[in-house]
Each structure stands twice: as C-alpha cells, then as structure tokens.
C-alpha cells in the first residue's frame, strides 16, 4: 500500500522539536513515504507572544533548512508550508506571511481559545480545572469554524485538539463538529487526520471517527499528518489513519503545490 503524503512536521526552530529537516526526510524515505511537507509553527506579530515558535527573523532560515532537504533528497517530494495559528484579528498578519515565500500550503490550527490560553500547552493544564469543558470546546470550535471560513488556509489541523489531555465534555458535540465541517465544505478547506493524538493522553487520532464520518458525508477533503516533532515520528501510525479514512468512505486524499490542491488516490 502506498502511504499518503505526511504534510505536518516541525523543525527545531519552534524550540520544542528536534532534528533537522534532512533527518525528517531521511526517515520519511525509510518508512516508504514519497511526499512530505514541513509545517513548522509560524511567527506571531510579536516574538514575545509565546515561546513555542520560530522568531520572525528566522523565517528565511526555516525556508533555507527545508531547501537543503529538498536538494539532498530529490527522490522525495518535499513541500514548504507553515502551521499558522488562527486568532481573530490576525488575518492581515497571516496574509502578509503568505506573501513572504512561495508556500505550498498553510495549515490553520487553533491552539488559543483566548489571547493567553493555548489549550494544548501542558504547562497550562491547570487552566482546564477552572473551566467547563463544553465551554472550552465551544470556544475552540467557534474559532475553528472562523479559520475554515477565512480562506487563509488549505488545511485545518488537528480538528478536535481539545481532547488532547483526555478531558471531554458530557454534552453532545455533534453540532459543533457540523458547524465547522459545513464551513470547511463551503470554503473547500481540507481537514487533517493527525496521528499525534495517538501519542497523547486521549490515545486517539485527531479528529474522532464521528468527525471523519461527517466530513465524508459533507464532501470535505482530507490530508494526513504525523505532526512529527522528532524525525522518528514521520509517517507514524499512518496505516491506522488510512484505515480510519477508508472505513468511513474516503478513497481520495490531496496534496498541495503552490497553494493549489490536487487529488490523489488513497
Ligand atoms: Zn509543536
Ligand atoms: Fe498544532
Ligand atoms: Fe504541528
Ligand atoms: Zn501541531
């Protein structure tokens, strides 16, 4: 079976990943991948916004590192991308980022449900104890829906990230999923199947099977990502993710070149 492209991986510039792009590429080839894409955490308008992303002045260095891997491994398709946080009000900043390099795609991710709380940050786990989970999930999916509608992104990353630590609301979240997926379907934005969830407390691919099912029904395209933060995680659990997608009806995935989508058989 040929594996779909792994379109989500990081570099040490984000300050919480290890290994150079050439090492990620070498591992990709060793597990049989034919295409990967780097999507490191993009800079924010202010470098002191948080401490888990590259600085603005490192953007060119990031591009250069990916280009080194492209030169060293011509037999592997290596795309240049960014994982760009969606925060309301950041739209102009994101459009400026898009102009700075010939990116192949942007992954839109919501990590922040407010300007100060990144819900997946283990250092802020205690914040969860102060909130009602359903309120957090609702705020998260409001932003995810805005991200999908914004037209700023080709792919929406790890769509049910709030489950990371295994904290889940008692309420039915289906209406939240539907609102987001309707927006993705309207704007032609793809949803990522991200295997990093299997390595977290939730022990489940992002997003859950129900979201994959609804996405297929609504005609939302999908991509695959390991969200590797070390070279050995590239392509990890891809057979599980492909099985999940196929079992809900998907026969296609997609790839991106210069922000244009192309379908590929799954
Ligand atoms: Zn990261
Ligand atoms: Fe992320
Ligand atoms: Fe990531
Ligand atoms: Zn990520």
mmCIF file of C-alpha atoms and ligand atoms in Angstrom:
data_model
loop_
_atom_site.group_PDB
_atom_site.id
_atom_site.type_symbol
_atom_site.label_atom_id
_atom_site.label_comp_id
_atom_site.label_asym_id
_atom_site.label_seq_id
_atom_site.Cartn_x
_atom_site.Cartn_y
_atom_site.Cartn_z
ATOM 1 C CA UNK A 1 0.000 0.000 0.000
ATOM 2 C CA UNK A 2 1.381 3.415 -0.833
ATOM 3 C CA UNK A 3 1.157 5.892 2.004
ATOM 4 C CA UNK A 4 -0.428 9.326 1.666
ATOM 5 C CA UNK A 5 1.781 12.396 1.988
ATOM 6 C CA UNK A 6 2.755 13.388 5.529
ATOM 7 C CA UNK A 7 2.020 17.117 5.430
ATOM 8 C CA UNK A 8 2.639 18.064 9.058
ATOM 9 C CA UNK A 9 6.073 18.157 10.699
ATOM 10 C CA UNK A 10 8.255 20.581 12.596
ATOM 11 C CA UNK A 11 11.856 21.784 12.901
ATOM 12 C CA UNK A 12 13.989 22.818 15.906
ATOM 13 C CA UNK A 13 13.264 26.484 15.129
ATOM 14 C CA UNK A 14 9.998 26.164 17.075
ATOM 15 C CA UNK A 15 12.026 25.419 20.226
ATOM 16 C CA UNK A 16 10.197 22.185 21.123
ATOM 17 C CA UNK A 17 11.207 19.880 18.262
ATOM 18 C CA UNK A 18 14.486 18.112 17.490
ATOM 19 C CA UNK A 19 16.237 17.103 14.266
ATOM 20 C CA UNK A 20 16.999 18.890 11.042
ATOM 21 C CA UNK A 21 14.688 18.687 8.008
ATOM 22 C CA UNK A 22 17.233 16.407 6.259
ATOM 23 C CA UNK A 23 16.765 13.890 9.097
ATOM 24 C CA UNK A 24 12.969 14.040 8.824
ATOM 25 C CA UNK A 25 13.303 13.499 5.071
ATOM 26 C CA UNK A 26 15.655 10.538 5.537
ATOM 27 C CA UNK A 27 13.218 8.922 7.945
ATOM 28 C CA UNK A 28 10.322 9.575 5.540
ATOM 29 C CA UNK A 29 12.125 7.625 2.818
ATOM 30 C CA UNK A 30 12.943 4.807 5.211
ATOM 31 C CA UNK A 31 9.242 4.281 6.026
ATOM 32 C CA UNK A 32 8.219 4.391 2.362
ATOM 33 C CA UNK A 33 6.753 7.884 2.047
ATOM 34 C CA UNK A 34 7.014 9.611 -1.319
ATOM 35 C CA UNK A 35 5.902 13.072 -0.219
ATOM 36 C CA UNK A 36 6.201 15.168 2.937
ATOM 37 C CA UNK A 37 5.642 18.783 3.877
ATOM 38 C CA UNK A 38 7.227 20.918 6.588
ATOM 39 C CA UNK A 39 4.728 22.983 8.536
ATOM 40 C CA UNK A 40 6.559 24.497 11.461
ATOM 41 C CA UNK A 41 4.858 26.913 13.862
ATOM 42 C CA UNK A 42 4.809 30.311 12.158
ATOM 43 C CA UNK A 43 5.986 33.540 13.786
ATOM 44 C CA UNK A 44 3.453 35.776 15.534
ATOM 45 C CA UNK A 45 3.206 39.548 15.049
ATOM 46 C CA UNK A 46 5.127 39.815 18.352
ATOM 47 C CA UNK A 47 8.053 37.489 19.077
ATOM 48 C CA UNK A 48 7.235 37.521 22.799
ATOM 49 C CA UNK A 49 3.694 36.216 22.203
ATOM 50 C CA UNK A 50 4.784 32.764 23.428
ATOM 51 C CA UNK A 51 7.867 30.538 23.460
ATOM 52 C CA UNK A 52 6.977 27.662 21.156
ATOM 53 C CA UNK A 53 7.503 29.004 17.645
ATOM 54 C CA UNK A 54 10.200 30.467 15.397
ATOM 55 C CA UNK A 55 11.027 34.142 15.682
ATOM 56 C CA UNK A 56 10.014 36.424 12.862
ATOM 57 C CA UNK A 57 13.625 36.924 11.782
ATOM 58 C CA UNK A 58 14.063 33.123 11.478
ATOM 59 C CA UNK A 59 11.546 32.690 8.680
ATOM 60 C CA UNK A 60 14.207 32.785 5.925
ATOM 61 C CA UNK A 61 16.384 30.360 7.885
ATOM 62 C CA UNK A 62 13.413 27.982 8.069
ATOM 63 C CA UNK A 63 12.905 28.135 4.319
ATOM 64 C CA UNK A 64 16.638 27.562 3.760
ATOM 65 C CA UNK A 65 16.623 24.454 6.000
ATOM 66 C CA UNK A 66 13.739 22.967 4.021
ATOM 67 C CA UNK A 67 15.541 23.776 0.762
ATOM 68 C CA UNK A 68 18.631 21.889 1.985
ATOM 69 C CA UNK A 69 16.459 18.794 2.450
ATOM 70 C CA UNK A 70 14.870 19.306 -0.989
ATOM 71 C CA UNK A 71 18.343 19.374 -2.578
ATOM 72 C CA UNK A 72 19.638 16.393 -0.661
ATOM 73 C CA UNK A 73 16.604 14.180 -1.363
ATOM 74 C CA UNK A 74 15.385 14.872 -4.914
ATOM 75 C CA UNK A 75 13.636 11.462 -4.914
ATOM 76 C CA UNK A 76 11.229 12.718 -2.207
ATOM 77 C CA UNK A 77 8.657 15.452 -2.864
ATOM 78 C CA UNK A 78 9.193 17.983 -0.062
ATOM 79 C CA UNK A 79 6.675 20.785 0.327
ATOM 80 C CA UNK A 80 7.213 24.098 2.069
ATOM 81 C CA UNK A 81 4.433 25.150 4.422
ATOM 82 C CA UNK A 82 3.606 26.630 7.799
ATOM 83 C CA UNK A 83 1.276 25.775 10.652
ATOM 84 C CA UNK A 84 -0.321 29.158 11.237
ATOM 85 C CA UNK A 85 -2.346 29.810 14.395
ATOM 86 C CA UNK A 86 -5.758 31.233 13.791
ATOM 87 C CA UNK A 87 -6.664 34.048 16.187
ATOM 88 C CA UNK A 88 -9.429 36.506 15.315
ATOM 89 C CA UNK A 89 -7.791 39.773 14.282
ATOM 90 C CA UNK A 90 -4.646 38.093 12.908
ATOM 91 C CA UNK A 91 -5.975 37.866 9.345
ATOM 92 C CA UNK A 92 -3.812 40.676 7.949
ATOM 93 C CA UNK A 93 -0.710 39.223 9.586
ATOM 94 C CA UNK A 94 -1.472 35.810 8.052
ATOM 95 C CA UNK A 95 -1.961 37.387 4.611
ATOM 96 C CA UNK A 96 1.418 39.137 4.992
ATOM 97 C CA UNK A 97 3.094 35.833 5.928
ATOM 98 C CA UNK A 98 1.623 34.300 2.791
ATOM 99 C CA UNK A 99 3.394 36.934 0.670
ATOM 100 C CA UNK A 100 6.846 36.312 2.131
ATOM 101 C CA UNK A 101 7.674 32.965 0.483
ATOM 102 C CA UNK A 102 6.230 30.703 -2.220
ATOM 103 C CA UNK A 103 4.450 28.402 0.253
ATOM 104 C CA UNK A 104 2.794 25.198 -0.922
ATOM 105 C CA UNK A 105 0.072 25.376 1.741
ATOM 106 C CA UNK A 106 -0.885 26.769 5.145
ATOM 107 C CA UNK A 107 -2.248 24.564 7.920
ATOM 108 C CA UNK A 108 -4.642 26.563 10.054
ATOM 109 C CA UNK A 109 -4.600 25.491 13.676
ATOM 110 C CA UNK A 110 -6.419 26.749 16.705
ATOM 111 C CA UNK A 111 -4.350 26.340 19.861
ATOM 112 C CA UNK A 112 -5.523 29.560 21.551
ATOM 113 C CA UNK A 113 -9.119 29.973 22.735
ATOM 114 C CA UNK A 114 -8.160 33.388 24.116
ATOM 115 C CA UNK A 115 -5.057 35.569 23.693
ATOM 116 C CA UNK A 116 -3.463 33.882 26.689
ATOM 117 C CA UNK A 117 -4.633 30.263 26.828
ATOM 118 C CA UNK A 118 -3.164 27.692 24.452
ATOM 119 C CA UNK A 119 -5.308 24.735 25.456
ATOM 120 C CA UNK A 120 -2.789 22.058 24.408
ATOM 121 C CA UNK A 121 0.055 23.540 26.481
ATOM 122 C CA UNK A 122 0.939 21.079 29.281
ATOM 123 C CA UNK A 123 2.273 24.000 31.349
ATOM 124 C CA UNK A 124 -1.296 25.380 31.442
ATOM 125 C CA UNK A 125 -3.091 22.135 32.229
ATOM 126 C CA UNK A 126 -4.409 23.639 35.490
ATOM 127 C CA UNK A 127 -6.447 26.109 33.405
ATOM 128 C CA UNK A 128 -8.699 23.191 32.373
ATOM 129 C CA UNK A 129 -9.707 22.705 36.007
ATOM 130 C CA UNK A 130 -11.098 26.245 36.115
ATOM 131 C CA UNK A 131 -13.281 25.829 33.032
ATOM 132 C CA UNK A 132 -16.288 23.899 31.953
ATOM 133 C CA UNK A 133 -15.071 21.560 29.178
ATOM 134 C CA UNK A 134 -18.081 22.244 26.963
ATOM 135 C CA UNK A 135 -17.462 25.969 27.183
ATOM 136 C CA UNK A 136 -13.841 25.412 26.074
ATOM 137 C CA UNK A 137 -14.881 23.110 23.231
ATOM 138 C CA UNK A 138 -17.500 25.634 22.087
ATOM 139 C CA UNK A 139 -14.981 28.499 22.074
ATOM 140 C CA UNK A 140 -12.489 26.277 20.268
ATOM 141 C CA UNK A 141 -14.938 25.211 17.548
ATOM 142 C CA UNK A 142 -16.141 28.810 17.072
ATOM 143 C CA UNK A 143 -12.568 29.752 16.203
ATOM 144 C CA UNK A 144 -12.010 26.625 14.118
ATOM 145 C CA UNK A 145 -15.125 27.477 12.092
ATOM 146 C CA UNK A 146 -13.830 31.024 11.571
ATOM 147 C CA UNK A 147 -10.481 29.592 10.455
ATOM 148 C CA UNK A 148 -12.175 27.312 7.930
ATOM 149 C CA UNK A 149 -14.279 30.208 6.615
ATOM 150 C CA UNK A 150 -11.364 32.639 6.417
ATOM 151 C CA UNK A 151 -9.933 31.406 3.115
ATOM 152 C CA UNK A 152 -6.469 31.744 4.653
ATOM 153 C CA UNK A 153 -5.766 28.019 4.865
ATOM 154 C CA UNK A 154 -5.639 24.950 2.635
ATOM 155 C CA UNK A 155 -5.849 22.552 5.589
ATOM 156 C CA UNK A 156 -7.281 22.715 9.106
ATOM 157 C CA UNK A 157 -5.017 20.909 11.581
ATOM 158 C CA UNK A 158 -5.876 18.508 14.436
ATOM 159 C CA UNK A 159 -9.575 19.464 14.409
ATOM 160 C CA UNK A 160 -10.527 18.172 17.837
ATOM 161 C CA UNK A 161 -7.387 19.225 19.702
ATOM 162 C CA UNK A 162 -9.266 19.988 22.980
ATOM 163 C CA UNK A 163 -9.430 16.225 23.644
ATOM 164 C CA UNK A 164 -5.607 16.085 23.947
ATOM 165 C CA UNK A 165 -5.466 15.571 27.719
ATOM 166 C CA UNK A 166 -8.492 13.287 27.735
ATOM 167 C CA UNK A 167 -10.822 15.921 29.188
ATOM 168 C CA UNK A 168 -14.141 15.733 27.358
ATOM 169 C CA UNK A 169 -17.491 17.462 27.795
ATOM 170 C CA UNK A 170 -20.536 15.420 28.813
ATOM 171 C CA UNK A 171 -22.644 17.254 26.214
ATOM 172 C CA UNK A 172 -23.128 16.129 22.609
ATOM 173 C CA UNK A 173 -20.535 17.950 20.465
ATOM 174 C CA UNK A 174 -22.020 16.937 17.106
ATOM 175 C CA UNK A 175 -23.485 20.425 16.414
ATOM 176 C CA UNK A 176 -20.012 21.952 16.969
ATOM 177 C CA UNK A 177 -18.454 19.469 14.529
ATOM 178 C CA UNK A 178 -21.188 20.107 11.952
ATOM 179 C CA UNK A 179 -20.826 23.870 12.036
ATOM 180 C CA UNK A 180 -17.068 23.592 11.441
ATOM 181 C CA UNK A 181 -17.392 20.958 8.711
ATOM 182 C CA UNK A 182 -20.113 22.898 6.867
ATOM 183 C CA UNK A 183 -17.725 25.864 6.802
ATOM 184 C CA UNK A 184 -14.857 23.669 5.549
ATOM 185 C CA UNK A 185 -17.077 22.195 2.823
ATOM 186 C CA UNK A 186 -18.198 25.673 1.700
ATOM 187 C CA UNK A 187 -14.688 27.078 1.537
ATOM 188 C CA UNK A 188 -13.051 23.945 0.095
ATOM 189 C CA UNK A 189 -10.686 23.641 3.015
ATOM 190 C CA UNK A 190 -9.280 20.187 3.812
ATOM 191 C CA UNK A 191 -9.359 18.513 7.228
ATOM 192 C CA UNK A 192 -6.214 16.843 8.515
ATOM 193 C CA UNK A 193 -6.105 13.360 10.038
ATOM 194 C CA UNK A 194 -3.341 13.894 12.588
ATOM 195 C CA UNK A 195 -1.791 10.837 14.215
ATOM 196 C CA UNK A 196 -0.139 12.791 17.058
ATOM 197 C CA UNK A 197 -3.307 12.281 19.109
ATOM 198 C CA UNK A 198 -2.368 8.600 19.411
ATOM 199 C CA UNK A 199 0.754 9.712 21.287
ATOM 200 C CA UNK A 200 -1.189 11.921 23.745
ATOM 201 C CA UNK A 201 -3.421 11.118 26.744
ATOM 202 C CA UNK A 202 -6.513 10.949 24.507
ATOM 203 C CA UNK A 203 -4.909 7.993 22.614
ATOM 204 C CA UNK A 204 -6.937 8.761 19.520
ATOM 205 C CA UNK A 205 -6.281 10.233 16.080
ATOM 206 C CA UNK A 206 -7.381 13.866 15.665
ATOM 207 C CA UNK A 207 -10.209 14.081 14.769
ATOM 208 C CA UNK A 208 -12.526 11.380 16.132
ATOM 209 C CA UNK A 209 -14.302 8.865 13.903
ATOM 210 C CA UNK A 210 -17.579 10.805 14.091
ATOM 211 C CA UNK A 211 -15.915 13.873 12.580
ATOM 212 C CA UNK A 212 -14.335 11.781 9.818
ATOM 213 C CA UNK A 213 -17.769 10.314 9.058
ATOM 214 C CA UNK A 214 -19.459 13.725 8.951
ATOM 215 C CA UNK A 215 -16.604 15.172 6.875
ATOM 216 C CA UNK A 216 -17.022 12.443 4.269
ATOM 217 C CA UNK A 217 -20.795 12.987 4.140
ATOM 218 C CA UNK A 218 -20.260 16.708 3.588
ATOM 219 C CA UNK A 219 -17.546 16.244 0.948
ATOM 220 C CA UNK A 220 -14.688 17.730 2.960
ATOM 221 C CA UNK A 221 -11.297 16.659 1.504
ATOM 222 C CA UNK A 222 -8.699 15.153 3.850
ATOM 223 C CA UNK A 223 -4.933 15.176 4.335
ATOM 224 C CA UNK A 224 -2.666 13.219 6.666
ATOM 225 C CA UNK A 225 -0.097 14.480 9.141
ATOM 226 C CA UNK A 226 2.107 12.916 11.809
ATOM 227 C CA UNK A 227 2.806 16.279 13.464
ATOM 228 C CA UNK A 228 6.336 14.909 13.956
ATOM 229 C CA UNK A 229 8.482 16.862 16.412
ATOM 230 C CA UNK A 230 11.358 14.354 16.025
ATOM 231 C CA UNK A 231 12.452 12.580 12.813
ATOM 232 C CA UNK A 232 11.334 9.144 14.044
ATOM 233 C CA UNK A 233 7.705 10.304 14.234
ATOM 234 C CA UNK A 234 7.411 10.976 10.487
ATOM 235 C CA UNK A 235 4.707 8.758 8.983
ATOM 236 C CA UNK A 236 3.913 7.291 12.398
ATOM 237 C CA UNK A 237 0.612 5.335 12.597
ATOM 238 C CA UNK A 238 -0.272 6.243 9.015
ATOM 239 C CA UNK A 239 -1.779 2.831 8.337
ATOM 240 C CA UNK A 240 -4.223 3.441 11.238
ATOM 241 C CA UNK A 241 -5.171 6.838 9.849
ATOM 242 C CA UNK A 242 -5.664 5.468 6.323
ATOM 243 C CA UNK A 243 -7.793 2.657 7.712
ATOM 244 C CA UNK A 244 -9.951 5.181 9.599
ATOM 245 C CA UNK A 245 -10.443 7.290 6.458
ATOM 246 C CA UNK A 246 -11.194 4.306 4.213
ATOM 247 C CA UNK A 247 -13.610 2.777 6.689
ATOM 248 C CA UNK A 248 -15.680 5.970 6.593
ATOM 249 C CA UNK A 249 -15.729 6.012 2.780
ATOM 250 C CA UNK A 250 -12.721 8.042 1.678
ATOM 251 C CA UNK A 251 -10.923 6.860 -1.480
ATOM 252 C CA UNK A 252 -9.028 10.104 -2.060
ATOM 253 C CA UNK A 253 -6.643 12.364 -0.232
ATOM 254 C CA UNK A 254 -4.966 15.510 -1.511
ATOM 255 C CA UNK A 255 -1.656 17.260 -1.963
ATOM 256 C CA UNK A 256 -0.754 20.898 -2.415
ATOM 257 C CA UNK A 257 1.719 22.693 -4.627
ATOM 258 C CA UNK A 258 1.900 26.471 -4.582
ATOM 259 C CA UNK A 259 -1.406 26.596 -2.779
ATOM 260 C CA UNK A 260 -3.227 24.582 -5.437
ATOM 261 C CA UNK A 261 -4.989 21.379 -4.437
ATOM 262 C CA UNK A 262 -4.545 18.126 -6.336
ATOM 263 C CA UNK A 263 -6.472 14.940 -5.598
ATOM 264 C CA UNK A 264 -4.581 11.711 -5.047
ATOM 265 C CA UNK A 265 -5.876 8.136 -4.632
ATOM 266 C CA UNK A 266 -5.847 6.794 -1.158
HETATM 267 ZN ZN1 LIG B 1 4.544 21.917 18.055
HETATM 268 FE FE1 LIG B 2 -0.690 22.341 16.331
HETATM 269 FE FE1 LIG B 3 2.234 20.833 14.413
HETATM 270 ZN ZN1 LIG B 4 0.666 20.755 15.706
#
